[in-house]
Structure formats: C-alpha cells, structure tokens
Coordinates of C-alpha atoms in Angstrom, one line a residue:
X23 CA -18.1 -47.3 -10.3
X24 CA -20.9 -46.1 -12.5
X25 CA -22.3 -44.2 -10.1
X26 CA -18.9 -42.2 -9.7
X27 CA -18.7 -42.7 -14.0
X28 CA -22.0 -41.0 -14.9
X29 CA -21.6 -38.2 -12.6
X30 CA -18.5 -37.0 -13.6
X31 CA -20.0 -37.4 -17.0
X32 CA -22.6 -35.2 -16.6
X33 CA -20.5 -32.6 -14.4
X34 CA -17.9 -32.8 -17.3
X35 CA -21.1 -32.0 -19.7
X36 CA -22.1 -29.2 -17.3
X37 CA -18.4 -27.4 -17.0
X38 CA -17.8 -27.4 -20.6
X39 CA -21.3 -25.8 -21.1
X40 CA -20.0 -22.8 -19.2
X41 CA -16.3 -23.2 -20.2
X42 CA -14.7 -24.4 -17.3
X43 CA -12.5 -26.9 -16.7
X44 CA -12.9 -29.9 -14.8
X45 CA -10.6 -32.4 -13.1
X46 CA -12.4 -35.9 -12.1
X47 CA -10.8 -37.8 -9.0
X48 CA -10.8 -41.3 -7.6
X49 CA -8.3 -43.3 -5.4
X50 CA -5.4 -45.1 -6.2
X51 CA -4.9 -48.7 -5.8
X52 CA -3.3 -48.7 -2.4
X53 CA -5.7 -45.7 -1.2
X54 CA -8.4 -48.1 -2.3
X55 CA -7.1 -51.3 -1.0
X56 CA -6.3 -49.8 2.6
X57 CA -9.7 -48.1 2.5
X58 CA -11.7 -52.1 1.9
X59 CA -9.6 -54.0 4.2
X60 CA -8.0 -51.0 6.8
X61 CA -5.2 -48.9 6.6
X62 CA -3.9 -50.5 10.1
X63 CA -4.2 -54.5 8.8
X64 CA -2.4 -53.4 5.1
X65 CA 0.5 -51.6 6.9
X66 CA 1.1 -54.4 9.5
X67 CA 0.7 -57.2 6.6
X68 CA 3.2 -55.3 4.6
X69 CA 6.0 -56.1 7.2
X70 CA 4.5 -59.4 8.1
X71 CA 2.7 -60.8 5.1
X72 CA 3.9 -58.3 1.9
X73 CA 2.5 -61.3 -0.7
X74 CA -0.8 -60.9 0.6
X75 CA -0.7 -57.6 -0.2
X76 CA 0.8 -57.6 -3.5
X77 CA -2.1 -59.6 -4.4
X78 CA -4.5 -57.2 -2.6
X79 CA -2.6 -54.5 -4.9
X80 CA -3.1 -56.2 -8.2
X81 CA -6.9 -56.7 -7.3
X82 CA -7.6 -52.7 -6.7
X83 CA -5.3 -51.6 -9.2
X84 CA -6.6 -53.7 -11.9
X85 CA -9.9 -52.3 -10.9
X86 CA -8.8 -48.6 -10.8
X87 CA -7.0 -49.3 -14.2
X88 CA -10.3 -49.8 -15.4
X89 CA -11.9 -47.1 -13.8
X90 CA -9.5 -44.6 -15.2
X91 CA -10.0 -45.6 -18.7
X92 CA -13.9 -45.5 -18.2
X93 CA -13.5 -42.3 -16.9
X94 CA -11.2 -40.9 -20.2
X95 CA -13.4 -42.7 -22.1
X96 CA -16.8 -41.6 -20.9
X97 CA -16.7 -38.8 -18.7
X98 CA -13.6 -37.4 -20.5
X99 CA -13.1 -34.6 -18.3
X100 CA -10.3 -32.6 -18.9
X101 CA -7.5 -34.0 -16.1
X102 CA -8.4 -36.9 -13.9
X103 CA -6.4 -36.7 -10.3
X104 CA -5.3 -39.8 -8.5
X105 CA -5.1 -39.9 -5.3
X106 CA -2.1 -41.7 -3.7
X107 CA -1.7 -41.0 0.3
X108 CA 0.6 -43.4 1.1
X109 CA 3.8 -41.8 -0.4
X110 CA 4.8 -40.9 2.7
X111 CA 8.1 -41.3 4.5
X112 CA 6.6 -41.3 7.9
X113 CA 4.5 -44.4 7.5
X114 CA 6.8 -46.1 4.3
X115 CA 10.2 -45.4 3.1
X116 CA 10.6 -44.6 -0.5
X117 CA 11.9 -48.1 -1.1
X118 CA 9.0 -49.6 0.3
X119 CA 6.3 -47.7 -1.4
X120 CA 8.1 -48.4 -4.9
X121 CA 7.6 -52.0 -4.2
X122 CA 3.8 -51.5 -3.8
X123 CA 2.1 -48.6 -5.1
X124 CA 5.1 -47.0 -6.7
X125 CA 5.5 -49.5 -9.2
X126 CA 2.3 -49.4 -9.9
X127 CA 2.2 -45.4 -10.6
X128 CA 5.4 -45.9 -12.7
X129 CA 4.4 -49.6 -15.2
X130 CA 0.5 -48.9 -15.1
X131 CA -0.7 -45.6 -14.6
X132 CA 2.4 -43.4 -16.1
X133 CA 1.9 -45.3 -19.3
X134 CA -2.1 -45.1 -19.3
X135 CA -2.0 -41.5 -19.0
X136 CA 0.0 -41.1 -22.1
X137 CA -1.4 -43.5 -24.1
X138 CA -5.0 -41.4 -23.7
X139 CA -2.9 -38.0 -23.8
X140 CA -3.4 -36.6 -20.2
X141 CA -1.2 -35.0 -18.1
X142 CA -0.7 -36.9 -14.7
X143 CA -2.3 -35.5 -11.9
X144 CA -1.7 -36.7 -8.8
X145 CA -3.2 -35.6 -5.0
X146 CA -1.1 -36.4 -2.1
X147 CA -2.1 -34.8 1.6
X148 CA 0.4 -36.7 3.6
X149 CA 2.5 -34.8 6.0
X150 CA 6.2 -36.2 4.7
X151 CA 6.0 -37.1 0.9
X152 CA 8.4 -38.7 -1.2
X153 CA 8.8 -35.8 -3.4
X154 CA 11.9 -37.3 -5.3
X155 CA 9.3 -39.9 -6.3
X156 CA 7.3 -37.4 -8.2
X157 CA 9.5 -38.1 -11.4
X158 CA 9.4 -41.3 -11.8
X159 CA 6.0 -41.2 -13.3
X160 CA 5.9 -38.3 -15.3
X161 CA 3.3 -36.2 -12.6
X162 CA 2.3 -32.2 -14.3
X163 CA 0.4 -31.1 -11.6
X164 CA 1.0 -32.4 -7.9
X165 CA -1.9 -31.4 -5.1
X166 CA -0.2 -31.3 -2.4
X167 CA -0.6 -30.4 2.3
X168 CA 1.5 -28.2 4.1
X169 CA 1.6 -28.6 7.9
X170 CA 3.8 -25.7 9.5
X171 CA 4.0 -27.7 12.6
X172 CA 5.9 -30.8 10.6
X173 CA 8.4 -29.1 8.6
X174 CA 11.0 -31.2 10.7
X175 CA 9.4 -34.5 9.5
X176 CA 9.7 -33.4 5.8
X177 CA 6.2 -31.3 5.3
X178 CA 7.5 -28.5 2.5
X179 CA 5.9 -25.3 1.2
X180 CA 5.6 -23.6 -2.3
X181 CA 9.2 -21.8 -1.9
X182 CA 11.0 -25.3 -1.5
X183 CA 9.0 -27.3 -4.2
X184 CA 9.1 -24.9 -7.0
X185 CA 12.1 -24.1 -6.4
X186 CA 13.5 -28.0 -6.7
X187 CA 10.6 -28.8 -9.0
X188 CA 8.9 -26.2 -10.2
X189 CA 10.3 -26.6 -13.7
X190 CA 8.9 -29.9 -14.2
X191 CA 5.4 -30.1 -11.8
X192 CA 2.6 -27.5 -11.3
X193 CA 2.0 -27.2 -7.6
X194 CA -1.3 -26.5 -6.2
X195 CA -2.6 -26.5 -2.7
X196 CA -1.4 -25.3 0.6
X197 CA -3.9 -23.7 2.3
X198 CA -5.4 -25.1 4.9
X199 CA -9.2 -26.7 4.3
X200 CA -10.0 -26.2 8.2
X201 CA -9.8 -22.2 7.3
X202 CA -13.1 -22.4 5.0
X203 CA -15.5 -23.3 8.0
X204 CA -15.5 -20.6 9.8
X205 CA -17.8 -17.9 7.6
X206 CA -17.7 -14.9 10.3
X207 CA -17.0 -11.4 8.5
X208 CA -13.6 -11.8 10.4
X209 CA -12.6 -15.0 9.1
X210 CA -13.6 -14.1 5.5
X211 CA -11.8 -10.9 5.6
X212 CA -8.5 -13.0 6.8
X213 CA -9.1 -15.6 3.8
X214 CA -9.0 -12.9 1.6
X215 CA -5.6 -11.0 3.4
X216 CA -3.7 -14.7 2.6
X217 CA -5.1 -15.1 -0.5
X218 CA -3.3 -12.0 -1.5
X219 CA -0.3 -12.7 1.3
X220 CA 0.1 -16.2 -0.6
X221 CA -0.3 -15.2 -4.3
X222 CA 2.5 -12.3 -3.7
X223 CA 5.0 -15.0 -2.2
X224 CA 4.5 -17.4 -4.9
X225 CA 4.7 -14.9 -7.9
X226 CA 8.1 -13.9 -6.1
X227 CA 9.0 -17.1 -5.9
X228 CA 8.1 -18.2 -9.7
X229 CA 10.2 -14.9 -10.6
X230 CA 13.4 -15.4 -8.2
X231 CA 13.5 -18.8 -10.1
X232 CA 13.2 -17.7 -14.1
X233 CA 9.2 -19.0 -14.3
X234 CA 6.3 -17.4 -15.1
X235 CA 3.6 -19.3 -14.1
X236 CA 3.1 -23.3 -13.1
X237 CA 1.2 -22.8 -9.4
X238 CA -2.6 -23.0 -9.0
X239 CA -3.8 -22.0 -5.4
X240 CA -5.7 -24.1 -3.7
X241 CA -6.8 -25.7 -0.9
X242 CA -4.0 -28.9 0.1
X243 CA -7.3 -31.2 0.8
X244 CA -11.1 -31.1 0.4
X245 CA -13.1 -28.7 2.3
X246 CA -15.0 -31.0 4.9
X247 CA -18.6 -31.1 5.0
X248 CA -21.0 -28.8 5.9
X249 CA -18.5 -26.3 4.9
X250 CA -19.7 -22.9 4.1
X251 CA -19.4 -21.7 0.3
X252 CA -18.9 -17.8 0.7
X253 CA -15.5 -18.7 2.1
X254 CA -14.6 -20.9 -0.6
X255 CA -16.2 -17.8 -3.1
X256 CA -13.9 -15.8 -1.2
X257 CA -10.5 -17.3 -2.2
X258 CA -11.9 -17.9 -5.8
X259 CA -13.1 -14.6 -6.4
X260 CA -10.1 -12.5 -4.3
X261 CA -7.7 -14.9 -6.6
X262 CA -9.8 -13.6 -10.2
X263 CA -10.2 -10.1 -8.3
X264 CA -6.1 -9.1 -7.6
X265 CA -4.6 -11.6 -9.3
X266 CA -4.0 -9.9 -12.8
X267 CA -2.5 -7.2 -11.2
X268 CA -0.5 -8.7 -8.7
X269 CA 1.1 -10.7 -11.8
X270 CA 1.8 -7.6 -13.6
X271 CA 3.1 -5.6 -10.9
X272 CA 5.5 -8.4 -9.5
X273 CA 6.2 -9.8 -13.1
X274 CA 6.1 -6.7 -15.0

C-alpha cells in the first residue's frame, strides 16, 4: 500500500509539473478479495458459503476504504479509478452483485467520493456488465470492454451506451489493448485509420443525441506488457492530430 501510495504521489507531482492530468487506480474490494483467495473459491463460496464471504468483503473493503483516502489525501491525483470486474451478468446477476460488492460501491465508496469532491471513476472490462447498475453510485466516467464477438451476451459499444447514458456518464474505452502489440508500419497505419474511423462515429453519435462532448477514447483495458509505445503514441497523437477538426466539421 505505500508502495502503490508514494508512487502515485510522485507521478501526480510529475503530471502536474507538465500540466497533465492524472488518474490513480487500484482494485475494488471484491477485485481484491478474489485476487488473495481465487476468483474460482469466492464464486463457488458465494452459492455455498455467502457469510464467509461477506466477511472476506468487509476485510478488503475496509482496507481499500483506506487506501482511497490515502490516495486523496497524499497522492491527490486528479480522479482515482476503481476497478470493479465482477459486475458482470455472465458470472453474477445484478441481484447478486448488489448483495456483495454493489452495496459496497453504493454505502461506502459513492459517499467517500463526494465527501473528498471526486467524481466516481469506475473501470469495468467484463464482457456483460450490469450497466443499469452504473447509477446507483453516482459513476462520471465508466472505462469500459467491447467484445464484437459477445454482443449476444450483453457486450455494448459507444452508440448504445451514450445513447442510454451518455447524459449522465463519460464513456471511455473500446479499443482493443491486443491492437497496440503489433508495431509493423502496417499495423500503425491501421491504428491510426480507427482512431479516425472511431472518433467520426462517436462525434455522430454525441450529435444525433443533443451532446457535445462526454467520451474519451481509449483503450477498454491495459496495454499488456512488453507492449510497444509508438503504437500507443500513435492513437494519442492521431487523436490531438485530427481531432479538432473532426469536431468542428461534424459539430460545426
């Protein structure tokens, strides 16, 4: 915990020197409690033993309580992101999850956030989330996974969410992580074509519904290791490139 504390601290230090902003993340409680003791024995014990659990859940989310106030405290970055997985239909119904983490998202964390003044950002890469969910505790900005191949299951894009929540949340993510590890001329010169493919279809779809703005794109998850940064500087850079005018020629 101090570890994750003092460097956020001193990335914080180093943004703000160069006037960027900076969002922190850590894991929920139930990301953290499944990640000590296995996601397999949680998820089976919540069918079979759910007391256990709930007192596995009050351990990691007193801990995480903690942790978010040290990090608004002392690394005070601009927006801390917490990451909550398990909102998933596939592997819990939405009745399920607000017996566990969900009430934990809307008593403890919701009410943290505003008593420190910070919007709540959440990250969610699951496949099937509970997006109705998203309410309940007051989340701004929702990082979020789109799979093509499980639309059936409940996987949605940027048309659908901002245009049945878009009003309320900032969506950000979509694009695939896998894409930045290939750094062959031909795979950066696609990056760049979707960049611009995806920044046209979500300013049309911010104007078809009244807004403005409210979408940041990025990738739905992290980049895995070893990935190269020129694709990465790619997206960033063809985003800061054609994004001003793209916005004025579709918005006007």
């Amino acid at each position: 915990a101090y570890n994750l504390i003092q460097g956020n601290k001193l990335a914080t230090e180093k943004a703000k020197a160069i006037d960027a902003p900076i969002t922190a993340l850590f894991e929920g409680p139930m990301v953290a409690l499944t990640q000590i003791m296995g996601a397999t024995r949680v998820l089976s014990d919540l069918r079979t033993n759910p007391e256990v659990v709930q007192k596995g859940l009050e351990k990691t989310t007193e801990y995480c309580k903690e942790m978010a106030k040290m990090m608004f405290e002392e690394a005070q970055p601009d927006n801390l992101c917490l990451v909550t997985l398990w909102t998933n239909n596939i592997i819990l119904g939405a009745d399920e999850y607000m017996k566990t983490e969900g009430k934990v998202m809307q008593n403890v964390f919701a009410p943290l956030y505003k008593e420190y003044n910070k919007p709540m950002v959440v990250h969610n890469c699951a496949d099937a989330p509970h997006w109705d969910l998203i309410s309940k505790w007051n989340t701004q900005y929702y990082s979020y996974t789109f799979y093509p191949e499980q639309v059936n299951k409940g996987s949605k894009d940027h048309k659908y969410l901002i245009e049945n929540y878009g009003k309320d949340v900032m969506f950000g993510g979509e694009v695939s992580p896998i894409a930045f590890m290939d750094n062959s001329p031909e795979n950066i010169s696609k990056i760049r074509n979707d960049t611009i493919a995806l920044q046209e279809s979500v300013l049309n779809t911010l104007k078809e519904n009244g807004m403005q703005s409210k979408y940041v794109i990025a990738t739905g998850c992290e980049v895995p290791p070893r990935g190269p940064c020129d694709t990465v500087t790619a997206q960033s850079y063809t985003v800061a490139e054609t994004g001003p005018e793209l916005y004025k020629k579709i918005m006007g």
